[in-house]
Amino acid sequence: MDTKKSMSVSTRASEASALSESSAGLLRELVAHLRQNRTQLREEWARRITRAELLTAMTEEEIFAEATAVYDNYVEALETGTFEALQAYSRRLSERIIPRGVETDEVVGIVLLLRDVLARSLFTKYQDNVEKLNRILDSYEPAANRIANTVAVGFVEERERIIRQQQEAIRELSTPVLQVRERLLILPIIGVIDPQRARQLTEQLLRAIRANRAKVVVIDVTGVAAMDSGVANHLVQTVEASRLLGATVIVTGLSPEIAQTLVTIGVDLSEMATVGDLQGGIEEAERLLADRAALPGPQAGREPGTELNR
Amino acid sequence: MGEELRLPIAADVDVVEARQQGRALAAVAGFSSGEQTVIAAAISEIARNILMYAKRGEITLSLVQNGDRQGVSIIASDQGPGIPDIDRAMQYGYSTSHGVGAGLPGAKRLMDEFAVDSVVGRGTTITMKKWRRTI
Amino acid sequence: MEVPILRQGQYLIASIQSALTDADLSHLREALIAQVGRSRCRGVIVDVTALDVMDSFAVRTLRDIAHMARLRGAETVIVGIQPDVAFAMVQLGLTLKGVATVLDLEEGLAFLNRRTEERFLETKPKRPSDRG
């Protein structure tokens, strides 16, 4: 350790370049060593994976096949010092193994195991030359850590992408718009609404209005905890767009907080038909449907708000 | 991503063509039918703006990519009189000619990115983009 | 592109067939105004089912038509706004407030019939016994 310190203190330019040259040389030596001993190191690694009870979702043959590819990509990243290929490989690998049920901690675990297996082989090889061992480790460690990081991040990103994809698919399939009776639709909105979901709900509602030739829609927001001005704006847009399709909208379940948000963004609540709860809203809707003369009121100058608000 | 479609705007029919091409491009980029309509509407407003204030100009459509996001880029350029007071023009409802149109402010509301570059006496370039999340 | 205007009883029905340029829209407006003025027309239906985009000019034109028709004693109703078009319109901040909008032609006719009936009832003279 002292030798190393005094070396770095007294290093001059020429020595520095000699040092970095030899560090490039060391890296080459390291990579050569890893390639030469590929078979046995890879097997050692696979053994350690099994012992640590990682990748239990995969068979031994599968682990071995993937291990080979990971090993080669690992060494290549060490050699080139670039990580794009490794990141791309990591995402492809993740795409394969995530559906098999492999978890993040397993992926991080096996990469760290490989790092250790390789490090230990370096200890063994250079045990008679501590100074050289240290210099090799100086080259190896940062690169190995970067590799572990790259693989883990690739895995996590892929996982997130898959989750988003599944969520989107679920949203597409689910039909939140309910037809209660002829020409009456109910849209209960529950939970947290992000802008994308809000847009989706509106599109689904408008299509349902046309498909069902609905005259009245009850939008229930009882289940919405909080509404920011963006979503509130969106609700107003949904009401207006529904009117363009000839449907009257009744909003139910407005909490005082949400009502306040609407007022804050400039919504004239007397223009929006609101009823306290869903049940009341449905009853009101049925009254409107029975009295055909009341529909479509708004566009021709008759606002339902004054009749219905309670 | 180098492909781009340049459309001249010099007459009524060009406005229709521009928005139909815009819709088609948006479809290629994977936008939903609703978003395609939004993009077409924004193009319609911008193209009409060119006709009204500059009499002629050009709209360039292209696909764009940013990381894992895909989108469309629409550039409307003309060598017209330019916009003297961009801030005022961007206020909803303001317009200098015939009182027509939601024009710029309307288009801005529909797009994710919107930039106006205008020099009085030289012309105007409007660049707008809409992104879609590639899941 | 000329938009065909049909007469059905006391109503005029303008059926837009495809995308319209601004000039086409203006022509439609002039044609409808002229016909409403010429005949004893009680209602105007503009069918926009075929429009895949409605921007500010289209909306202004429809509002103009409704306004002019009302001045001549006719009620206007816009039918067939597509879901995507409606959504884009509200995002653009365009409203057709003050203009009736319904789902389709059938609803449009039903609406005009109701309005015509109501206006008839409103103007019906009261019998002496109704007063006081």
XYZ file of C-alpha atoms in Angstrom:
577
model
C 0.000 0.000 0.000
C 2.800 2.404 0.926
C 4.659 1.598 -2.244
C 1.551 2.484 -4.217
C 1.057 5.760 -2.355
C 4.633 6.906 -2.790
C 4.413 5.993 -6.428
C 1.369 8.152 -7.029
C 2.869 11.059 -5.078
C 6.127 11.103 -6.987
C 4.657 10.370 -10.387
C 5.713 12.718 -13.132
C 4.155 13.069 -16.562
C 6.280 10.405 -18.167
C 5.736 8.029 -15.358
C 2.051 8.837 -15.411
C 1.794 7.940 -19.067
C 3.839 4.845 -18.466
C 1.482 4.006 -15.672
C -1.630 4.492 -17.788
C -0.010 2.565 -20.594
C 0.691 -0.267 -18.322
C -2.805 0.006 -16.940
C -4.130 -0.517 -20.457
C -1.741 -3.411 -20.695
C -3.025 -4.747 -17.401
C -6.573 -4.578 -18.649
C -5.585 -6.578 -21.709
C -3.865 -9.104 -19.488
C -6.957 -9.289 -17.301
C -9.286 -9.821 -20.242
C -6.965 -12.458 -21.688
C -6.961 -14.275 -18.354
C -10.762 -14.180 -18.179
C -11.071 -15.528 -21.700
C -8.495 -18.259 -21.223
C -10.210 -19.505 -18.089
C -13.667 -18.941 -19.406
C -14.900 -22.485 -19.048
C -13.838 -23.082 -15.484
C -14.767 -19.616 -14.233
C -18.171 -19.868 -15.812
C -18.769 -23.237 -14.211
C -17.620 -21.911 -10.858
C -20.045 -19.079 -11.210
C -22.951 -21.339 -12.160
C -22.168 -23.498 -9.120
C -22.254 -20.463 -6.856
C -25.552 -19.369 -8.338
C -27.121 -22.699 -7.506
C -25.581 -22.715 -4.028
C -26.955 -19.262 -3.340
C -30.339 -20.534 -4.497
C -30.745 -17.878 -7.127
C -32.634 -18.218 -10.407
C -34.695 -21.048 -8.945
C -37.290 -20.370 -11.619
C -34.864 -21.608 -14.257
C -33.425 -25.039 -15.013
C -29.711 -25.741 -14.850
C -29.465 -25.938 -18.604
C -31.149 -22.560 -18.937
C -28.888 -21.020 -16.314
C -25.848 -22.354 -18.089
C -26.965 -21.052 -21.463
C -27.644 -17.563 -20.105
C -24.485 -17.668 -18.008
C -22.386 -18.111 -21.116
C -23.898 -15.083 -22.791
C -23.645 -12.959 -19.649
C -20.030 -13.948 -19.125
C -19.045 -13.065 -22.671
C -20.868 -9.758 -22.575
C -19.234 -9.016 -19.213
C -15.735 -9.610 -20.525
C -16.460 -7.651 -23.662
C -17.613 -4.658 -21.611
C -14.414 -4.871 -19.589
C -12.388 -4.980 -22.737
C -14.036 -2.181 -24.661
C -14.943 0.052 -21.740
C -18.266 0.730 -23.414
C -21.544 -0.386 -21.980
C -24.228 0.164 -24.616
C -24.010 -3.366 -25.912
C -24.191 -4.660 -22.374
C -27.220 -2.519 -21.581
C -29.009 -3.722 -24.703
C -28.158 -7.297 -23.822
C -29.374 -6.763 -20.272
C -32.754 -5.555 -21.465
C -33.144 -8.443 -23.881
C -32.153 -10.898 -21.178
C -34.600 -9.279 -18.763
C -37.345 -9.502 -21.326
C -36.758 -13.242 -21.408
C -36.440 -13.954 -17.723
C -38.957 -11.579 -16.169
C -41.932 -13.614 -17.412
C -40.230 -16.608 -15.805
C -40.548 -14.896 -12.452
C -36.968 -13.800 -11.912
C -36.718 -10.972 -9.396
C -34.471 -7.934 -9.227
C -32.499 -9.159 -6.249
C -31.648 -12.352 -8.123
C -30.302 -10.510 -11.117
C -28.226 -8.180 -8.967
C -27.109 -11.188 -6.951
C -25.803 -13.216 -9.875
C -23.923 -10.291 -11.375
C -22.227 -9.603 -8.042
C -21.378 -13.281 -7.769
C -19.694 -13.166 -11.149
C -17.788 -10.097 -10.107
C -16.553 -11.944 -7.003
C -15.707 -15.155 -8.858
C -13.555 -13.211 -11.285
C -11.971 -11.130 -8.523
C -11.020 -14.248 -6.594
C -9.448 -15.791 -9.646
C -7.314 -12.646 -9.876
C -6.256 -13.049 -6.226
C -5.196 -16.592 -6.973
C -3.292 -15.719 -10.118
C -1.380 -12.750 -8.718
C -0.958 -13.889 -5.152
C 2.820 -13.726 -5.510
C 2.791 -10.145 -6.768
C 0.762 -7.929 -4.480
C 1.689 -4.741 -6.269
C 0.547 -6.046 -9.588
C -2.599 -7.459 -8.017
C -3.473 -4.057 -6.644
C -2.956 -2.366 -9.985
C -5.078 -4.945 -11.725
C -7.817 -4.530 -9.164
C -7.664 -0.761 -9.692
C -8.567 -1.398 -13.314
C -11.013 -4.131 -12.618
C -13.116 -2.835 -9.745
C -14.612 0.345 -11.221
C -15.400 -1.461 -14.443
C -16.935 -4.420 -12.617
C -19.105 -2.138 -10.513
C -20.230 -0.242 -13.561
C -21.162 -3.533 -15.174
C -23.221 -4.610 -12.185
C -24.961 -1.280 -12.226
C -25.673 -1.424 -15.944
C -27.165 -4.882 -15.772
C -29.314 -4.054 -12.748
C -30.613 -0.823 -14.248
C -31.375 -2.557 -17.533
C -33.369 -5.152 -15.665
C -35.341 -2.645 -13.645
C -36.142 -0.517 -16.690
C -37.380 -3.543 -18.558
C -39.521 -4.528 -15.619
C -41.090 -1.109 -15.460
C -41.778 -1.158 -19.160
C -43.541 -4.502 -18.872
C -45.640 -3.309 -15.957
C -46.725 -0.210 -17.859
C -47.616 -2.339 -20.828
C -49.751 -4.622 -18.676
C -51.505 -1.717 -17.045
C -52.298 -0.226 -20.417
C -53.677 -3.530 -21.632
C -55.889 -3.828 -18.587
C -57.210 -0.359 -19.084
C -57.997 -1.039 -22.702
C -59.913 -4.167 -21.827
C -61.864 -2.846 -18.924
C -65.072 -1.077 -19.750
C -65.734 1.367 -16.958
C -68.862 2.673 -18.648
C -72.001 0.860 -17.544
C -75.294 0.834 -19.302
C -77.943 0.811 -16.647
C -80.951 1.049 -18.853
C -81.751 2.226 -22.270
C -80.042 5.493 -23.122
C -78.581 5.932 -19.662
C -74.913 5.406 -18.941
C -73.006 5.510 -15.692
C -69.305 6.184 -15.412
C -67.997 5.618 -11.889
C -64.521 7.045 -11.499
C -62.403 5.536 -8.787
C -59.004 6.257 -7.380
C -56.180 8.297 -8.747
C -56.586 9.681 -12.201
C -53.497 10.548 -14.172
C -53.831 12.537 -17.394
C -53.448 9.482 -19.579
C -56.170 7.583 -17.764
C -58.404 10.638 -17.840
C -58.036 10.858 -21.585
C -58.781 7.169 -21.951
C -61.913 7.406 -19.811
C -63.251 10.293 -21.848
C -62.633 8.524 -25.131
C -64.347 5.402 -23.836
C -67.298 7.389 -22.534
C -67.824 9.303 -25.780
C -67.685 6.107 -27.794
C -70.145 4.483 -25.424
C -72.518 7.447 -25.776
C -72.544 6.963 -29.500
C -72.770 3.181 -29.405
C -75.625 3.194 -26.891
C -77.274 6.365 -28.182
C -77.255 7.566 -24.631
C -79.171 10.676 -23.706
C -78.034 10.933 -20.113
C -74.732 10.113 -18.488
C -74.111 10.016 -14.769
C -70.472 10.533 -13.879
C -69.845 9.559 -10.296
C -66.720 10.939 -8.660
C -67.410 9.701 -5.138
C -64.402 7.410 -5.380
C -62.004 10.125 -6.437
C -59.944 11.172 -3.459
C -58.512 14.381 -4.716
C -58.678 16.233 -7.948
C -56.086 18.649 -9.169
C -57.004 21.426 -11.549
C -55.787 19.421 -14.521
C -58.178 16.565 -13.879
C -60.955 18.971 -12.902
C -60.482 20.691 -16.238
C -60.686 17.337 -17.853
C -63.986 16.607 -16.177
C -65.395 19.833 -17.535
C -64.148 18.944 -21.006
C -65.813 15.550 -20.724
C -69.111 17.162 -19.833
C -68.863 19.565 -22.773
C -67.840 16.884 -25.237
C -70.749 14.700 -24.112
C -73.131 17.568 -24.801
C -71.783 17.792 -28.332
C -72.959 14.224 -28.751
C -76.381 15.189 -27.449
C -75.998 13.667 -23.995
C -76.747 15.457 -20.759
C -74.263 14.841 -17.988
C -75.060 14.667 -14.298
C -72.063 14.693 -11.970
C -72.550 12.999 -8.640
C -70.465 12.554 -5.533
C -68.708 15.907 -5.628
C -66.976 16.424 -2.334
C -66.716 19.997 -1.039
C -62.978 19.870 -1.823
C -63.512 18.903 -5.426
C -66.298 21.431 -5.789
C -63.852 24.035 -4.530
C -61.253 22.947 -7.095
C -63.806 23.309 -9.855
C -64.780 26.776 -8.703
C -61.108 27.734 -8.481
C -60.488 26.854 -12.095
C -63.452 28.936 -13.097
C -66.187 26.377 -13.544
C -69.627 27.815 -13.100
C -71.202 25.091 -10.997
C -74.655 26.351 -11.801
C -73.959 25.298 -15.369
C -72.979 21.774 -14.405
C -75.772 19.492 -13.340
C -74.798 17.978 -10.011
C -76.531 15.723 -7.546
C -75.278 14.625 -4.143
C -74.973 10.901 -4.614
C -75.064 8.291 -7.338
C -78.482 6.982 -6.417
C -79.966 10.452 -6.568
C -78.216 11.008 -9.857
C -79.713 7.904 -11.414
C -83.167 8.875 -10.254
C -82.740 12.319 -11.727
C -81.492 10.797 -14.970
C -84.554 8.609 -15.212
C -86.782 11.600 -14.625
C -85.057 13.406 -17.464
C -85.456 10.450 -19.771
C -89.144 10.170 -18.971
C -89.698 13.810 -19.690
C -88.385 13.876 -23.255
C -89.117 17.561 -23.614
C -86.291 18.307 -21.221
C -83.691 16.806 -23.537
C -81.461 17.951 -25.071
C -81.831 21.121 -23.135
C -78.510 22.897 -22.762
C -77.494 23.703 -26.284
C -80.811 25.265 -27.175
C -80.536 27.661 -24.292
C -82.075 25.704 -21.460
C -79.601 24.868 -18.713
C -80.397 21.820 -16.616
C -78.314 23.164 -13.789
C -81.009 25.356 -12.384
C -83.469 22.475 -12.288
C -81.270 19.776 -10.915
C -78.749 21.203 -8.496
C -79.364 20.134 -4.985
C -35.977 9.484 -38.590
C -34.762 11.561 -41.512
C -37.911 11.364 -43.533
C -39.937 14.498 -43.767
C -42.925 15.598 -45.784
C -43.028 19.172 -47.043
C -46.397 20.554 -47.982
C -46.965 23.892 -49.681
C -49.736 26.035 -48.230
C -51.114 28.438 -50.798
C -54.791 27.639 -51.014
C -57.768 26.314 -49.151
C -57.318 22.773 -50.329
C -53.769 22.735 -49.010
C -55.081 23.138 -45.485
C -57.196 20.024 -45.895
C -54.282 18.140 -47.432
C -51.934 19.167 -44.623
C -54.222 17.937 -41.891
C -54.955 14.681 -43.670
C -51.251 14.038 -44.132
C -50.717 14.953 -40.504
C -53.320 12.450 -39.422
C -51.704 9.743 -41.546
C -48.279 10.461 -40.079
C -49.676 10.421 -36.564
C -51.157 7.024 -37.301
C -47.750 5.745 -38.401
C -46.272 7.078 -35.166
C -48.795 4.976 -33.287
C -51.061 7.709 -31.931
C -54.605 6.727 -31.028
C -57.460 7.809 -33.259
C -58.400 10.553 -30.785
C -54.857 11.924 -30.738
C -54.695 11.801 -34.534
C -57.740 14.057 -34.629
C -56.121 16.452 -32.182
C -52.983 16.633 -34.303
C -55.013 17.179 -37.455
C -56.914 20.009 -35.760
C -53.711 21.732 -34.626
C -52.302 21.519 -38.153
C -55.513 22.921 -39.551
C -55.290 25.970 -37.290
C -51.639 26.618 -38.074
C -52.068 26.121 -41.804
C -54.993 28.496 -41.923
C -52.883 31.002 -40.040
C -50.327 30.891 -42.812
C -52.980 31.461 -45.457
C -54.552 34.327 -43.622
C -51.495 36.291 -42.582
C -48.816 35.324 -45.076
C -50.858 34.131 -48.032
C -48.407 31.307 -48.632
C -45.990 29.143 -46.742
C -44.971 25.592 -46.005
C -45.660 22.873 -43.508
C -43.077 20.206 -42.804
C -44.150 16.991 -41.131
C -41.786 14.410 -39.678
C -41.494 11.614 -37.171
C -39.295 12.238 -34.167
C -37.766 10.108 -31.440
C -36.496 10.969 -27.993
C -35.274 8.053 -25.974
C -38.174 5.675 -25.793
C -40.703 8.287 -26.844
C -42.005 8.600 -30.352
C -43.749 11.604 -31.765
C -44.515 13.906 -34.654
C -43.013 17.237 -35.443
C -44.848 19.932 -37.368
C -43.059 22.991 -38.631
C -45.055 25.773 -40.222
C -43.036 28.456 -41.915
C -43.821 31.456 -44.023
C -42.233 34.647 -45.252
C -45.153 36.786 -44.264
C -45.424 39.963 -42.232
C -44.400 38.315 -38.992
C -46.073 38.673 -35.609
C -45.315 41.995 -33.918
C -46.331 40.991 -30.417
C -46.060 37.248 -29.910
C -47.178 37.336 -26.285
C -50.369 39.134 -27.188
C -50.983 36.850 -30.132
C -50.694 33.888 -27.809
C -53.397 35.198 -25.541
C -56.495 33.292 -26.238
C -58.932 35.156 -28.414
C -56.619 37.756 -29.849
C -56.156 38.045 -33.568
C -55.320 40.761 -36.029
C -57.385 39.727 -38.973
C -61.134 39.204 -39.321
C -61.404 37.989 -35.764
C -61.086 34.471 -36.974
C -59.804 31.495 -35.244
C -58.373 30.046 -32.129
C -55.207 29.999 -34.225
C -51.975 29.897 -32.295
C -53.248 29.652 -28.729
C -55.592 26.856 -29.705
C -52.895 24.842 -31.403
C -50.586 25.342 -28.442
C -53.154 23.828 -26.113
C -53.236 20.689 -28.183
C -49.502 20.072 -28.521
C -46.777 19.109 -26.067
C -44.151 21.479 -27.428
C -44.856 24.765 -29.128
C -42.410 27.459 -30.173
C -42.945 30.600 -32.210
C -40.100 32.301 -33.989
C -41.152 35.446 -35.773
C -39.458 38.520 -37.201
C -41.563 41.426 -38.390
C -41.093 41.865 -42.120
C -39.286 38.548 -42.520
C -41.655 35.786 -41.572
C -42.739 33.266 -39.002
C -41.765 29.734 -38.097
C -43.850 27.703 -35.728
C -42.471 24.435 -34.425
C -44.717 22.058 -32.572
C -44.382 18.505 -31.379
C -46.603 15.893 -29.857
C -45.192 12.878 -28.066
C -46.598 9.536 -27.365
C -45.290 7.239 -24.700
C -43.896 4.082 -26.200
C -44.846 1.449 -23.718
C -67.442 20.518 -53.140
C -71.108 21.322 -53.049
C -72.970 20.111 -49.998
C -76.374 18.687 -50.918
C -79.268 20.393 -49.149
C -82.505 18.432 -48.994
C -85.875 19.644 -48.020
C -87.939 17.536 -45.662
C -91.259 19.135 -44.887
C -90.449 22.414 -43.209
C -86.878 21.442 -42.532
C -83.676 21.727 -44.504
C -81.098 18.979 -44.163
C -77.508 19.658 -45.211
C -75.524 16.437 -45.408
C -71.774 16.922 -45.475
C -70.229 14.071 -47.423
C -66.489 14.591 -47.014
C -63.774 16.939 -45.840
C -64.604 20.556 -46.617
C -62.291 23.444 -47.324
C -62.964 26.817 -45.739
C -64.449 27.977 -49.049
C -66.806 24.996 -49.129
C -67.979 25.833 -45.616
C -68.598 29.436 -46.557
C -70.590 28.359 -49.606
C -72.662 26.061 -47.449
C -73.421 28.896 -45.078
C -74.533 31.176 -47.917
C -76.622 28.450 -49.533
C -78.418 27.617 -46.287
C -79.089 31.258 -45.414
C -80.520 31.852 -48.880
C -82.795 28.816 -48.722
C -84.005 29.556 -45.215
C -84.824 33.060 -46.339
C -86.658 31.869 -49.445
C -88.940 29.242 -47.945
C -90.966 28.989 -44.770
C -88.359 26.920 -43.089
C -88.758 26.002 -39.445
C -85.581 24.076 -38.918
C -82.123 23.354 -40.270
C -80.168 20.167 -39.740
C -76.455 20.099 -40.522
C -75.098 16.563 -40.569
C -71.366 16.541 -39.845
C -70.969 12.779 -39.446
C -68.432 12.668 -42.295
C -66.171 15.341 -40.821
C -63.131 13.847 -39.141
C -61.911 17.227 -37.903
C -63.752 20.356 -36.814
C -61.534 23.323 -36.224
C -62.264 26.925 -35.257
C -63.384 27.936 -38.730
C -65.857 25.087 -39.008
C -67.277 25.863 -35.584
C -67.617 29.552 -36.359
C -69.398 28.758 -39.593
C -71.884 26.489 -37.842
C -72.536 29.141 -35.232
C -73.099 31.708 -38.001
C -75.569 29.396 -39.693
C -77.507 28.881 -36.460
C -77.543 32.591 -35.725
C -78.700 33.582 -39.205
C -81.331 30.869 -39.268
C -82.719 31.988 -35.933
C -83.053 35.524 -37.245
C -85.265 34.072 -39.935
C -87.331 32.045 -37.496
C -85.646 28.682 -37.990
C -84.029 26.466 -35.387
C -80.702 24.799 -36.199
C -79.384 21.519 -34.888
C -75.995 19.985 -35.601
C -75.985 16.195 -35.790
C -73.335 13.529 -35.995
C -70.302 15.044 -34.289
C -67.876 12.144 -33.937
C -66.532 11.258 -30.460
C -62.922 12.012 -31.418
C -63.958 15.257 -33.053
C -65.938 16.331 -29.994
C -62.993 15.611 -27.734
C -60.572 17.542 -29.957
C -62.994 20.456 -30.089
C -63.225 20.841 -26.333
C -59.469 20.551 -26.003
C -59.116 23.338 -28.544
C -61.536 25.321 -26.430
C -64.249 25.430 -29.064
C -67.816 25.185 -27.896
C -71.087 25.239 -29.705
C -72.894 26.843 -26.817
C -76.229 28.168 -27.882
C -76.410 25.729 -30.775
C -78.278 22.460 -30.384
C -76.191 19.354 -30.919
C -77.526 15.819 -30.987
C -76.283 12.390 -31.861
C -77.752 11.711 -35.286
C -80.333 12.568 -37.896
C -83.130 10.732 -36.131
C -82.499 12.679 -32.930
C -82.187 15.848 -34.952
C -85.636 15.465 -36.470
C -87.134 14.559 -33.099
C -85.549 17.662 -31.609
C -86.879 19.958 -34.314
C -90.343 18.448 -34.012
C -90.376 19.087 -30.274
C -89.132 22.638 -30.675
C -91.625 23.387 -33.393
C -94.431 22.061 -31.233
C -93.292 24.060 -28.234
C -93.072 27.255 -30.188
C -96.500 26.597 -31.573
C -97.884 26.126 -28.078
C -96.162 29.278 -26.914
C -97.792 31.351 -29.600
C -101.209 29.782 -29.316
C -103.727 32.403 -28.228
C -105.188 31.876 -24.766
C -108.908 31.265 -24.285
C -110.810 33.852 -22.300
C -111.277 31.389 -19.396
C -107.472 31.102 -19.049
C -107.138 34.674 -18.083
C -107.502 35.954 -14.550
